[in-house]
Coordinates of C-alpha atoms in Angstrom, one line a residue:
Chain T
M52 CA 30.7 -2.6 17.1
I53 CA 28.0 -4.8 15.7
P54 CA 28.6 -5.6 12.0
L55 CA 25.7 -4.8 9.8
S56 CA 26.9 -6.9 6.8
G57 CA 26.2 -10.6 6.4
D58 CA 23.6 -10.9 3.7
L59 CA 22.9 -14.4 2.4
P60 CA 23.7 -14.1 -1.4
K61 CA 20.6 -14.0 -3.6
S62 CA 18.2 -14.2 -0.6
K63 CA 14.6 -13.7 -1.7
G64 CA 14.0 -11.0 0.9
I65 CA 16.2 -8.5 -0.9
K66 CA 14.2 -6.5 -3.5
S67 CA 15.7 -4.1 -6.0
E68 CA 13.9 -1.6 -8.1
S69 CA 14.8 1.6 -10.0
V70 CA 13.4 5.0 -9.0
D71 CA 14.3 7.9 -11.3
S72 CA 17.1 5.6 -12.7
I73 CA 18.5 5.2 -9.2
N74 CA 18.9 1.7 -7.8
V75 CA 16.8 1.2 -4.7
T76 CA 17.3 -1.9 -2.5
K77 CA 15.1 -3.1 0.3
G78 CA 15.4 -6.0 2.8
T79 CA 19.2 -6.0 3.2
S80 CA 20.8 -7.0 6.4
T81 CA 21.9 -3.4 6.9
L82 CA 18.3 -2.3 6.8
K83 CA 16.9 -5.2 8.9
R84 CA 19.7 -5.1 11.6
G85 CA 19.8 -1.3 11.4
F86 CA 16.1 -1.2 12.3
A87 CA 17.0 -3.1 15.5
H88 CA 19.8 -0.7 16.2
M89 CA 17.2 2.1 16.3
L90 CA 15.5 0.4 19.2
K91 CA 18.6 0.1 21.4
N92 CA 18.3 1.3 25.0
G93 CA 14.6 1.3 24.6
V94 CA 11.6 -0.7 25.8
V95 CA 9.3 -2.7 23.6
M96 CA 5.9 -3.3 25.3
D97 CA 3.4 -6.2 24.7
V98 CA -0.1 -4.8 24.0
T99 CA -3.4 -6.3 23.0
T100 CA -5.5 -3.2 22.2
V101 CA -5.2 0.3 20.6
E102 CA -5.7 1.8 24.1
Q103 CA -2.7 -0.1 25.5
A104 CA -0.6 0.8 22.5
Q105 CA -1.3 4.5 23.0
I106 CA -0.4 4.3 26.7
A107 CA 2.9 2.5 25.7
E108 CA 3.7 5.2 23.2
E109 CA 2.9 8.0 25.6
A110 CA 5.1 6.3 28.2
G111 CA 8.1 6.3 25.9
A112 CA 8.1 2.8 24.5
V113 CA 10.3 2.5 21.3
S114 CA 7.9 -0.1 19.8
V115 CA 4.8 -2.2 20.7
M116 CA 4.4 -5.9 20.2
V117 CA 0.8 -7.0 19.4
L118 CA -0.6 -10.2 20.8
D119 CA -4.0 -11.7 21.0
K120 CA -3.5 -12.3 24.8
L121 CA -0.7 -11.2 27.1
P122 CA 1.7 -14.1 27.9
S123 CA 0.3 -14.7 31.4
D124 CA -3.2 -15.0 29.9
V125 CA -1.9 -17.4 27.3
R126 CA -0.6 -19.5 30.2
K127 CA -4.0 -19.4 32.0
A128 CA -6.2 -20.0 28.8
G129 CA -4.3 -23.1 27.5
G130 CA -5.4 -24.3 24.1
V131 CA -3.6 -23.1 21.0
A132 CA -2.1 -19.6 21.0
R133 CA -2.0 -18.1 17.4
T134 CA -1.0 -14.8 15.9
A135 CA -3.2 -11.7 16.8
S136 CA -6.2 -10.5 14.7
I137 CA -5.0 -8.6 11.7
R138 CA -7.7 -6.0 12.1
I139 CA -6.4 -5.1 15.6
I140 CA -2.8 -5.0 14.4
Q141 CA -3.9 -2.6 11.6
D142 CA -5.9 -0.4 14.0
I143 CA -2.8 -0.1 16.2
M144 CA -0.6 0.7 13.2
D145 CA -3.1 3.5 12.3
S146 CA -3.0 5.0 15.8
V147 CA 0.6 5.0 17.0
T148 CA 3.7 6.5 15.2
I149 CA 6.3 4.0 16.8
P150 CA 7.1 0.7 15.1
V151 CA 4.6 -2.1 15.5
M152 CA 5.7 -5.7 15.9
A153 CA 3.6 -8.9 16.1
K154 CA 4.2 -12.5 17.0
C155 CA 3.9 -15.6 14.8
R156 CA 4.1 -19.2 15.8
I157 CA 7.6 -20.9 15.6
G158 CA 7.9 -22.4 12.1
H159 CA 4.6 -21.0 10.8
V160 CA 5.7 -19.5 7.5
Y161 CA 2.2 -18.3 6.5
E162 CA 1.4 -16.5 9.8
A163 CA 4.7 -14.7 9.2
K164 CA 3.7 -14.0 5.5
V165 CA 0.4 -12.6 6.7
L166 CA 2.1 -10.3 9.2
A167 CA 4.6 -9.2 6.6
E168 CA 1.8 -8.4 4.1
A169 CA -0.1 -6.5 6.9
N170 CA 3.1 -4.4 7.0
V171 CA 4.2 -4.9 10.6
D172 CA 7.7 -3.5 11.2
M173 CA 9.1 -6.7 12.7
V174 CA 7.9 -10.3 13.2
D175 CA 8.7 -12.1 16.5
E176 CA 8.8 -15.8 15.8
S177 CA 7.8 -16.6 19.4
E178 CA 7.7 -19.4 21.9
V179 CA 4.8 -17.6 23.6
L180 CA 2.6 -19.0 20.9
T181 CA 2.0 -22.7 20.2
P182 CA 4.8 -23.9 17.8
A183 CA 3.6 -25.0 14.3
D184 CA 6.8 -26.9 13.5
E185 CA 8.9 -28.3 16.3
N186 CA 11.8 -29.2 13.9
H187 CA 12.2 -26.1 11.8
H188 CA 12.1 -22.4 12.4
I189 CA 11.1 -20.0 9.5
W190 CA 13.8 -19.4 6.9
K191 CA 13.8 -15.7 7.5
W192 CA 16.1 -14.7 4.6
D193 CA 13.0 -15.1 2.4
F194 CA 11.4 -12.1 4.0
T195 CA 11.9 -8.3 3.4
T196 CA 10.5 -7.7 6.9
P197 CA 13.0 -8.3 9.7
F198 CA 12.6 -10.9 12.5
V199 CA 13.4 -11.2 16.1
N200 CA 13.9 -14.6 17.8
G201 CA 14.3 -15.8 21.4
A202 CA 17.3 -17.8 22.6
R203 CA 18.4 -19.4 25.9
S204 CA 22.0 -19.9 24.8
L205 CA 24.5 -18.6 22.3
A206 CA 24.1 -21.8 20.2
E207 CA 20.3 -21.1 19.9
A208 CA 20.9 -17.5 19.1
L209 CA 23.5 -18.2 16.3
R210 CA 21.2 -20.8 14.8
R211 CA 18.4 -18.2 14.6
I212 CA 20.8 -15.7 13.1
E213 CA 21.9 -18.2 10.5
E214 CA 18.2 -18.6 9.5
G215 CA 18.1 -14.8 9.0
A216 CA 17.0 -13.3 12.4
A217 CA 18.0 -9.6 12.5
M218 CA 17.7 -9.4 16.3
I219 CA 17.8 -11.7 19.3
R220 CA 16.2 -11.6 22.7
T221 CA 16.5 -13.9 25.7
K222 CA 13.6 -16.3 26.1
G223 CA 13.3 -16.0 29.8
E224 CA 10.1 -17.6 31.0
P225 CA 7.2 -15.5 29.5
G226 CA 4.1 -14.6 31.5
T227 CA 5.6 -15.4 34.9
G228 CA 6.6 -12.0 36.1
N229 CA 9.7 -13.8 37.3
V230 CA 13.0 -12.4 35.9
A231 CA 15.1 -15.4 37.0
E232 CA 15.2 -17.3 33.7
A233 CA 16.0 -14.1 31.7
V234 CA 18.9 -13.6 34.0
L235 CA 20.0 -17.2 33.6
H236 CA 19.9 -16.9 29.8
I237 CA 21.8 -13.7 29.4
K238 CA 24.5 -14.9 31.9
K239 CA 24.8 -18.2 30.0
V240 CA 25.2 -16.2 26.7
N241 CA 27.8 -13.9 28.3
D242 CA 29.8 -16.9 29.6
E243 CA 29.7 -18.6 26.2
L244 CA 30.8 -15.4 24.5
R245 CA 33.8 -15.1 26.9
T246 CA 34.7 -18.7 26.2
I247 CA 34.7 -18.4 22.4
K248 CA 36.5 -15.0 22.5
S249 CA 39.3 -16.6 24.5
I250 CA 39.5 -19.5 22.0
Y251 CA 39.7 -17.0 19.1
D252 CA 42.3 -14.8 20.8
S253 CA 44.5 -17.8 21.4
G254 CA 44.4 -18.6 17.7
D255 CA 42.9 -22.1 18.3
K256 CA 41.1 -22.7 15.0
Q257 CA 40.4 -26.3 15.9
G258 CA 38.7 -25.1 19.0
L259 CA 36.4 -22.9 17.0
V260 CA 35.5 -25.8 14.7
S261 CA 34.5 -27.9 17.7
I262 CA 32.3 -25.0 18.9
A263 CA 30.7 -24.8 15.5
R264 CA 29.9 -28.5 15.5
E265 CA 28.6 -28.3 19.1
F266 CA 26.4 -25.3 18.2
K267 CA 25.3 -26.7 14.9
V268 CA 26.2 -23.5 13.0
S269 CA 28.7 -22.5 10.4
L270 CA 32.3 -21.9 11.4
D271 CA 32.2 -18.4 9.8
L272 CA 29.4 -17.3 12.1
V273 CA 31.2 -18.7 15.1
E274 CA 34.5 -16.9 14.1
E275 CA 32.8 -13.6 13.4
T276 CA 31.1 -13.8 16.8
A277 CA 34.2 -14.9 18.7
K278 CA 36.2 -12.0 17.1
I279 CA 33.9 -9.3 18.3
G280 CA 33.1 -11.0 21.6
R281 CA 29.4 -10.1 21.6
M282 CA 26.1 -11.2 20.0
P283 CA 26.5 -10.2 16.3
V284 CA 23.1 -8.6 16.3
V285 CA 21.2 -6.4 18.7
N286 CA 20.3 -8.5 21.8
F287 CA 17.4 -7.6 24.1
A288 CA 16.2 -9.1 27.4
A289 CA 12.7 -10.6 27.5
G290 CA 10.6 -13.0 29.6
G291 CA 9.5 -12.2 33.1
I292 CA 10.5 -8.5 33.5
A293 CA 8.0 -6.8 35.8
T294 CA 9.7 -3.8 37.6
P295 CA 12.1 -0.9 36.8
A296 CA 14.8 -2.7 38.9
D297 CA 14.3 -5.8 36.8
A298 CA 14.9 -3.8 33.6
A299 CA 18.0 -2.0 35.0
Y300 CA 19.5 -5.2 36.2
L301 CA 19.2 -6.8 32.7
M302 CA 20.7 -3.7 31.1
S303 CA 23.6 -4.0 33.5
L304 CA 24.2 -7.6 32.3
G305 CA 24.9 -6.2 28.8
C306 CA 21.4 -6.4 27.1
D307 CA 20.8 -3.7 24.4
G308 CA 17.2 -3.1 25.5
I309 CA 14.1 -4.6 27.1
F310 CA 10.9 -6.4 26.1
V311 CA 8.1 -6.2 28.7
G312 CA 5.3 -8.6 28.3
S313 CA 2.7 -9.2 31.0
G314 CA 4.7 -7.1 33.5
I315 CA 3.1 -3.8 32.5
F316 CA -0.5 -4.4 31.4
K317 CA -1.1 -7.2 34.0
A318 CA 0.0 -4.7 36.7
E319 CA -2.7 -2.4 38.2
D320 CA -0.5 0.7 37.8
A321 CA 0.2 0.1 34.1
M322 CA 0.7 3.8 33.0
E323 CA 3.1 4.8 35.8
R324 CA 4.9 1.4 35.5
A325 CA 5.4 1.7 31.7
R326 CA 7.0 5.1 32.2
A327 CA 9.1 3.9 35.2
V328 CA 10.4 0.9 33.3
V329 CA 11.5 3.2 30.4
L330 CA 13.3 5.6 32.8
A331 CA 15.1 2.7 34.5
T332 CA 16.2 1.3 31.1
T333 CA 17.6 4.6 30.0
F334 CA 19.3 5.6 33.2
W335 CA 20.3 2.1 34.5
E336 CA 23.8 3.2 35.2
D337 CA 22.5 5.7 37.8
A338 CA 21.3 3.8 40.8
D339 CA 19.5 6.9 42.2
A340 CA 17.6 7.4 38.9
V341 CA 16.5 3.7 39.1
K342 CA 15.4 4.2 42.7
E343 CA 13.3 7.2 41.6
A344 CA 11.8 5.0 38.8
Q345 CA 11.1 2.2 41.3
K346 CA 9.4 4.7 43.6
M347 CA 6.9 5.3 40.8
I348 CA 5.5 1.8 41.1
N349 CA 3.6 0.1 44.0
E350 CA 4.7 -3.4 44.6
K351 CA 1.2 -4.3 45.8
Q352 CA 0.1 -3.7 42.2
S353 CA 2.8 -5.8 40.5
I354 CA 1.8 -9.0 38.6
L355 CA 1.8 -11.7 41.3
G356 CA 4.0 -14.0 39.3
L357 CA 4.9 -17.6 39.3
D358 CA 7.7 -19.9 40.6
V359 CA 9.6 -21.0 37.5
N360 CA 10.5 -24.3 39.1
N361 CA 7.0 -25.7 39.2
L362 CA 5.6 -24.7 35.8
E363 CA 3.3 -27.0 33.9
L364 CA 4.3 -25.3 30.7
R365 CA 7.9 -24.2 30.0
M366 CA 7.6 -21.9 26.9
Q367 CA 11.3 -21.5 26.7
D368 CA 11.8 -25.2 25.7
R369 CA 9.8 -24.6 22.5
G370 CA 11.9 -24.8 19.4
G371 CA 15.0 -24.9 21.6
S372 CA 16.5 -28.1 20.1
A373 CA 16.0 -27.1 16.5
Chain D
M123 CA 43.1 25.6 20.6
S124 CA 41.9 23.0 23.1
E125 CA 40.8 19.6 22.0
L126 CA 37.4 19.2 20.3
D127 CA 34.8 17.4 22.4
I128 CA 31.8 16.0 20.3
G129 CA 28.9 14.6 22.3
I130 CA 26.5 11.9 21.1
L131 CA 23.0 12.3 22.8
A132 CA 22.8 8.9 24.5
L133 CA 19.2 8.6 25.7
Q134 CA 18.3 6.0 23.2
G135 CA 19.1 4.8 19.7
D136 CA 22.2 3.9 17.7
V137 CA 24.6 5.8 19.9
A138 CA 27.6 3.4 19.5
E139 CA 27.6 3.7 15.7
N140 CA 27.8 7.5 15.7
F141 CA 30.5 7.3 18.3
M142 CA 32.6 5.1 16.0
S143 CA 31.8 7.1 12.9
T144 CA 32.8 10.4 14.7
M145 CA 36.1 8.9 16.0
A146 CA 36.9 7.6 12.5
A147 CA 36.1 11.0 11.0
M148 CA 38.4 12.8 13.5
N149 CA 41.2 10.3 12.8
E150 CA 40.9 10.8 9.0
L151 CA 41.0 14.6 9.4
G152 CA 43.9 14.4 11.8
I153 CA 42.0 16.3 14.4
D154 CA 42.7 15.8 18.1
G155 CA 39.6 15.4 20.1
S156 CA 37.3 13.1 22.0
V157 CA 33.8 11.8 21.6
S158 CA 31.5 11.4 24.7
Q159 CA 28.1 10.0 25.3
V160 CA 25.9 12.7 26.9
K161 CA 22.6 12.4 28.8
T162 CA 22.4 15.2 31.3
P163 CA 22.2 19.0 30.9
D164 CA 25.6 19.4 32.6
Q165 CA 27.2 16.9 30.1
I166 CA 25.4 18.7 27.2
S167 CA 26.7 22.1 28.2
A168 CA 30.3 20.8 28.2
V169 CA 30.6 19.7 24.5
D170 CA 31.6 21.7 21.4
G171 CA 29.2 19.9 19.1
L172 CA 26.5 17.3 19.4
I173 CA 24.9 14.5 17.4
I174 CA 21.3 13.5 18.0
P175 CA 21.3 9.9 16.7
G176 CA 18.8 7.7 15.1
G177 CA 16.2 6.1 17.4
E178 CA 12.6 6.8 18.3
S179 CA 12.0 10.5 18.3
T180 CA 8.9 10.3 20.6
M181 CA 10.9 8.5 23.2
I182 CA 14.1 10.7 23.0
G183 CA 11.9 13.8 23.1
Q184 CA 9.9 12.7 26.2
L185 CA 13.1 11.6 28.0
S186 CA 14.7 15.0 27.2
M187 CA 11.8 16.7 28.8
V188 CA 12.1 14.6 31.9
N189 CA 15.7 15.3 32.7
G190 CA 16.0 18.8 31.5
A191 CA 18.1 17.9 28.5
M192 CA 15.5 19.5 26.2
N193 CA 16.1 23.1 27.5
A194 CA 19.9 22.6 27.7
L195 CA 19.9 21.5 24.0
K196 CA 17.7 24.4 22.9
E197 CA 19.9 26.9 24.7
K198 CA 23.2 25.4 23.5
I199 CA 22.0 25.2 19.8
G200 CA 20.6 28.7 20.0
S201 CA 24.0 30.0 21.1
G202 CA 25.6 28.5 18.0
M203 CA 26.8 24.9 18.9
P204 CA 26.9 22.8 15.8
V205 CA 24.4 20.0 15.9
L206 CA 23.8 17.0 13.5
G207 CA 20.4 15.4 13.7
I208 CA 20.0 12.0 12.1
C209 CA 16.5 10.6 11.3
A210 CA 14.9 10.8 14.8
G211 CA 17.4 13.6 15.5
M212 CA 16.2 15.5 12.4
I213 CA 12.6 15.2 13.6
L214 CA 13.6 16.5 17.1
L215 CA 15.3 19.6 15.7
A216 CA 12.3 20.6 13.6
K217 CA 9.7 23.2 14.2
N218 CA 6.8 21.0 13.1
S219 CA 6.3 17.3 12.5
K220 CA 3.4 15.1 11.6
D221 CA 3.1 11.4 10.8
R222 CA 2.2 10.3 7.4
V223 CA -0.5 8.0 8.7
V224 CA -1.4 9.2 12.2
G225 CA -1.1 13.0 11.4
S226 CA -0.2 15.6 14.0
T227 CA 1.0 14.4 17.4
K228 CA 1.9 16.2 20.7
Q229 CA 5.5 14.9 20.6
P230 CA 8.0 17.4 22.2
L231 CA 10.3 19.1 19.6
L232 CA 13.3 21.4 20.0
D233 CA 11.8 23.8 17.5
V234 CA 15.2 25.2 16.3
L235 CA 15.2 24.1 12.6
D236 CA 12.6 25.9 10.5
V237 CA 11.2 22.9 8.6
E238 CA 8.1 20.8 8.6
I239 CA 8.7 17.1 8.8
E240 CA 6.7 14.2 7.6
R241 CA 7.5 11.2 9.8
N242 CA 7.7 7.7 8.2
S243 CA 7.5 9.5 4.9
F244 CA 8.6 6.5 2.8
G245 CA 6.4 4.0 4.6
R246 CA 6.9 1.3 7.3
Q247 CA 10.0 -0.9 7.8
K248 CA 9.3 -3.1 4.7
D249 CA 9.8 0.0 2.6
S250 CA 13.0 1.0 4.3
F251 CA 15.7 1.2 1.6
E252 CA 19.2 1.9 0.5
A253 CA 19.9 4.2 -2.4
E254 CA 22.7 6.5 -3.6
V255 CA 22.2 10.1 -2.8
S256 CA 24.2 13.2 -3.7
L257 CA 24.9 16.1 -1.4
D258 CA 26.8 18.4 -3.7
A259 CA 26.6 21.4 -1.4
M260 CA 28.5 19.4 1.2
D261 CA 31.1 18.3 -1.4
I262 CA 29.8 14.8 -1.2
P263 CA 28.8 13.8 -4.8
S264 CA 27.8 10.3 -3.9
F265 CA 26.7 8.7 -0.6
Q266 CA 25.0 5.4 0.2
G267 CA 21.9 6.5 1.9
V268 CA 20.4 4.0 4.4
F269 CA 16.8 5.1 5.0
I270 CA 15.0 3.3 7.9
R271 CA 11.4 4.3 8.4
A272 CA 12.8 7.6 7.4
P273 CA 11.3 11.1 7.7
A274 CA 11.4 13.7 4.9
V275 CA 11.2 17.5 4.9
L276 CA 7.9 18.8 3.5
R277 CA 8.6 22.5 3.8
T278 CA 11.6 24.6 4.5
G279 CA 11.6 28.2 5.9
S280 CA 13.9 31.0 4.7
G281 CA 17.5 30.4 5.8
V282 CA 17.2 26.6 5.4
E283 CA 19.4 25.2 2.6
T284 CA 18.3 22.0 0.9
L285 CA 21.4 19.8 0.6
G286 CA 19.8 16.7 -1.0
K287 CA 16.7 15.2 -2.4
F288 CA 15.5 11.7 -3.1
N289 CA 12.6 11.0 -5.4
E290 CA 11.5 14.7 -5.1
K291 CA 11.6 14.6 -1.3
I292 CA 14.1 16.7 0.7
I293 CA 16.3 14.4 2.8
A294 CA 19.2 16.6 4.0
V295 CA 19.1 20.3 5.2
K296 CA 21.4 22.9 6.7
Q297 CA 20.4 26.0 8.7
G298 CA 23.5 27.8 10.1
N299 CA 24.9 25.6 12.8
I300 CA 22.3 22.9 12.3
L301 CA 22.7 19.9 9.9
A302 CA 20.1 17.2 9.5
T303 CA 19.6 14.1 7.4
S304 CA 16.8 11.6 6.9
F305 CA 19.2 8.8 6.3
H306 CA 21.8 7.1 8.6
P307 CA 25.4 7.9 7.6
E308 CA 26.5 6.1 10.8
L309 CA 25.3 2.8 9.3
T310 CA 27.8 2.9 6.4
R311 CA 31.6 2.7 6.5
D312 CA 31.7 6.1 4.6
V313 CA 32.4 8.8 7.2
S314 CA 32.5 11.8 4.8
L315 CA 29.3 13.3 6.3
H316 CA 30.6 12.9 9.8
K317 CA 33.9 14.5 8.6
Q318 CA 31.9 17.5 7.3
F319 CA 30.2 17.8 10.7
V320 CA 33.5 17.5 12.6
K321 CA 34.9 20.4 10.4
M322 CA 31.8 22.5 11.3
V323 CA 32.5 21.9 15.0
A324 CA 36.3 22.7 14.5
D325 CA 35.4 25.9 12.6
S326 CA 33.0 27.0 15.2
K327 CA 35.7 26.7 17.9
S328 CA 38.5 28.5 16.0

């Protein structure tokens, strides 16, 4: 079971007030991580308009992620990619009942503050946008709103959790329609988890200290993670997912749910595909159900996709060393 | 008496946490039984009691329509199977639901609990909160309520008992074999509410 505790003492994001002489607390880890738990086994879909958000909700998305441009268009457009227009985010919040997330640039504390003030349900500090600070991510404990961060390895994931991330997703390679990097990242994380769990089980405290130094995170967090042998927060797959089979494959690798970016709304059969990806995510253990979901899409209408070995821009490298 | 089998509806949401809480509740009560994750109509028809967990009610509702779980649930609850609906589960059990901002939606509901629900009644995620609630009618004087984008009950029909309120809003109800809460008992270590539900299931079987 994933622990919900782990609040940083006196973190600014925790707010207390009194309602009818009852103490009410907001922004705790239980609430932030608990929010992510409610998304488990679900699909979060990238959207740029109210219409797309409504299609996503109708298809059974558990949440929508608002961007100015879909990741594959960010790749084509070049220039600087920033957070989406607040008015569009608010219009989407007024027209769907599911949670609404939005992306801010890595390290851009004020884009995050703006999104939190706009009342989005979760902020994604995302490598899809142009980083504002290559050396520091946002100190997320200062926020009452929960954050999700991308990671290519367990070390990156634990660094983000130490900064206050309530949820992790693989980085994959966004906007490529190519699932290879997401597969690589979740397999790496799984290998690393197996390694630290065996170190923990063997009682090798010095081994855990070495891991903490290598990962550049606290020993406590390494120990907690090694003990449970899984990511200590909800962990989704993201980056390059384009088909129901892609989603089911990543669920089978131990992901708690799926983010789909360009894969749906850059396809020509978006509505059917959105529903098909949801079905494959829910029923991934049943190969026949996944086949039925895959049957709902037409490969000729999939995003063409990119070879991840010859990319001019590798979004996954952004913020990776910090 | 054969062993109790309590199912957790496992289409989406925090299934694992309810699984753990129910196991712990059975242990504390010294009741022999098993907990299983259920998705299909066949699996639903095999259990003695069912928990509909927290998650996204629109998604769980739509998926239940697709695989026939919706009808199986309706039939089973109608025939007296105890059911606990948590947050999204409370919404799904209800007769009517509307969103605080968006208003009425076409989301599929089980229509077995005679209440009207307001979704996202306390606001969006930033306003999610923890607060102590009391459920005296359940013999639970104090419980740490974890409310995440929580719904509230606006109106109750006859036959629906209000179990608890927070800030004038109804946050827990019971109607015969149906128990529902706005908050998430599975996100705390306190299993007293799950224990009450396990007892309901045990009583219905004896």
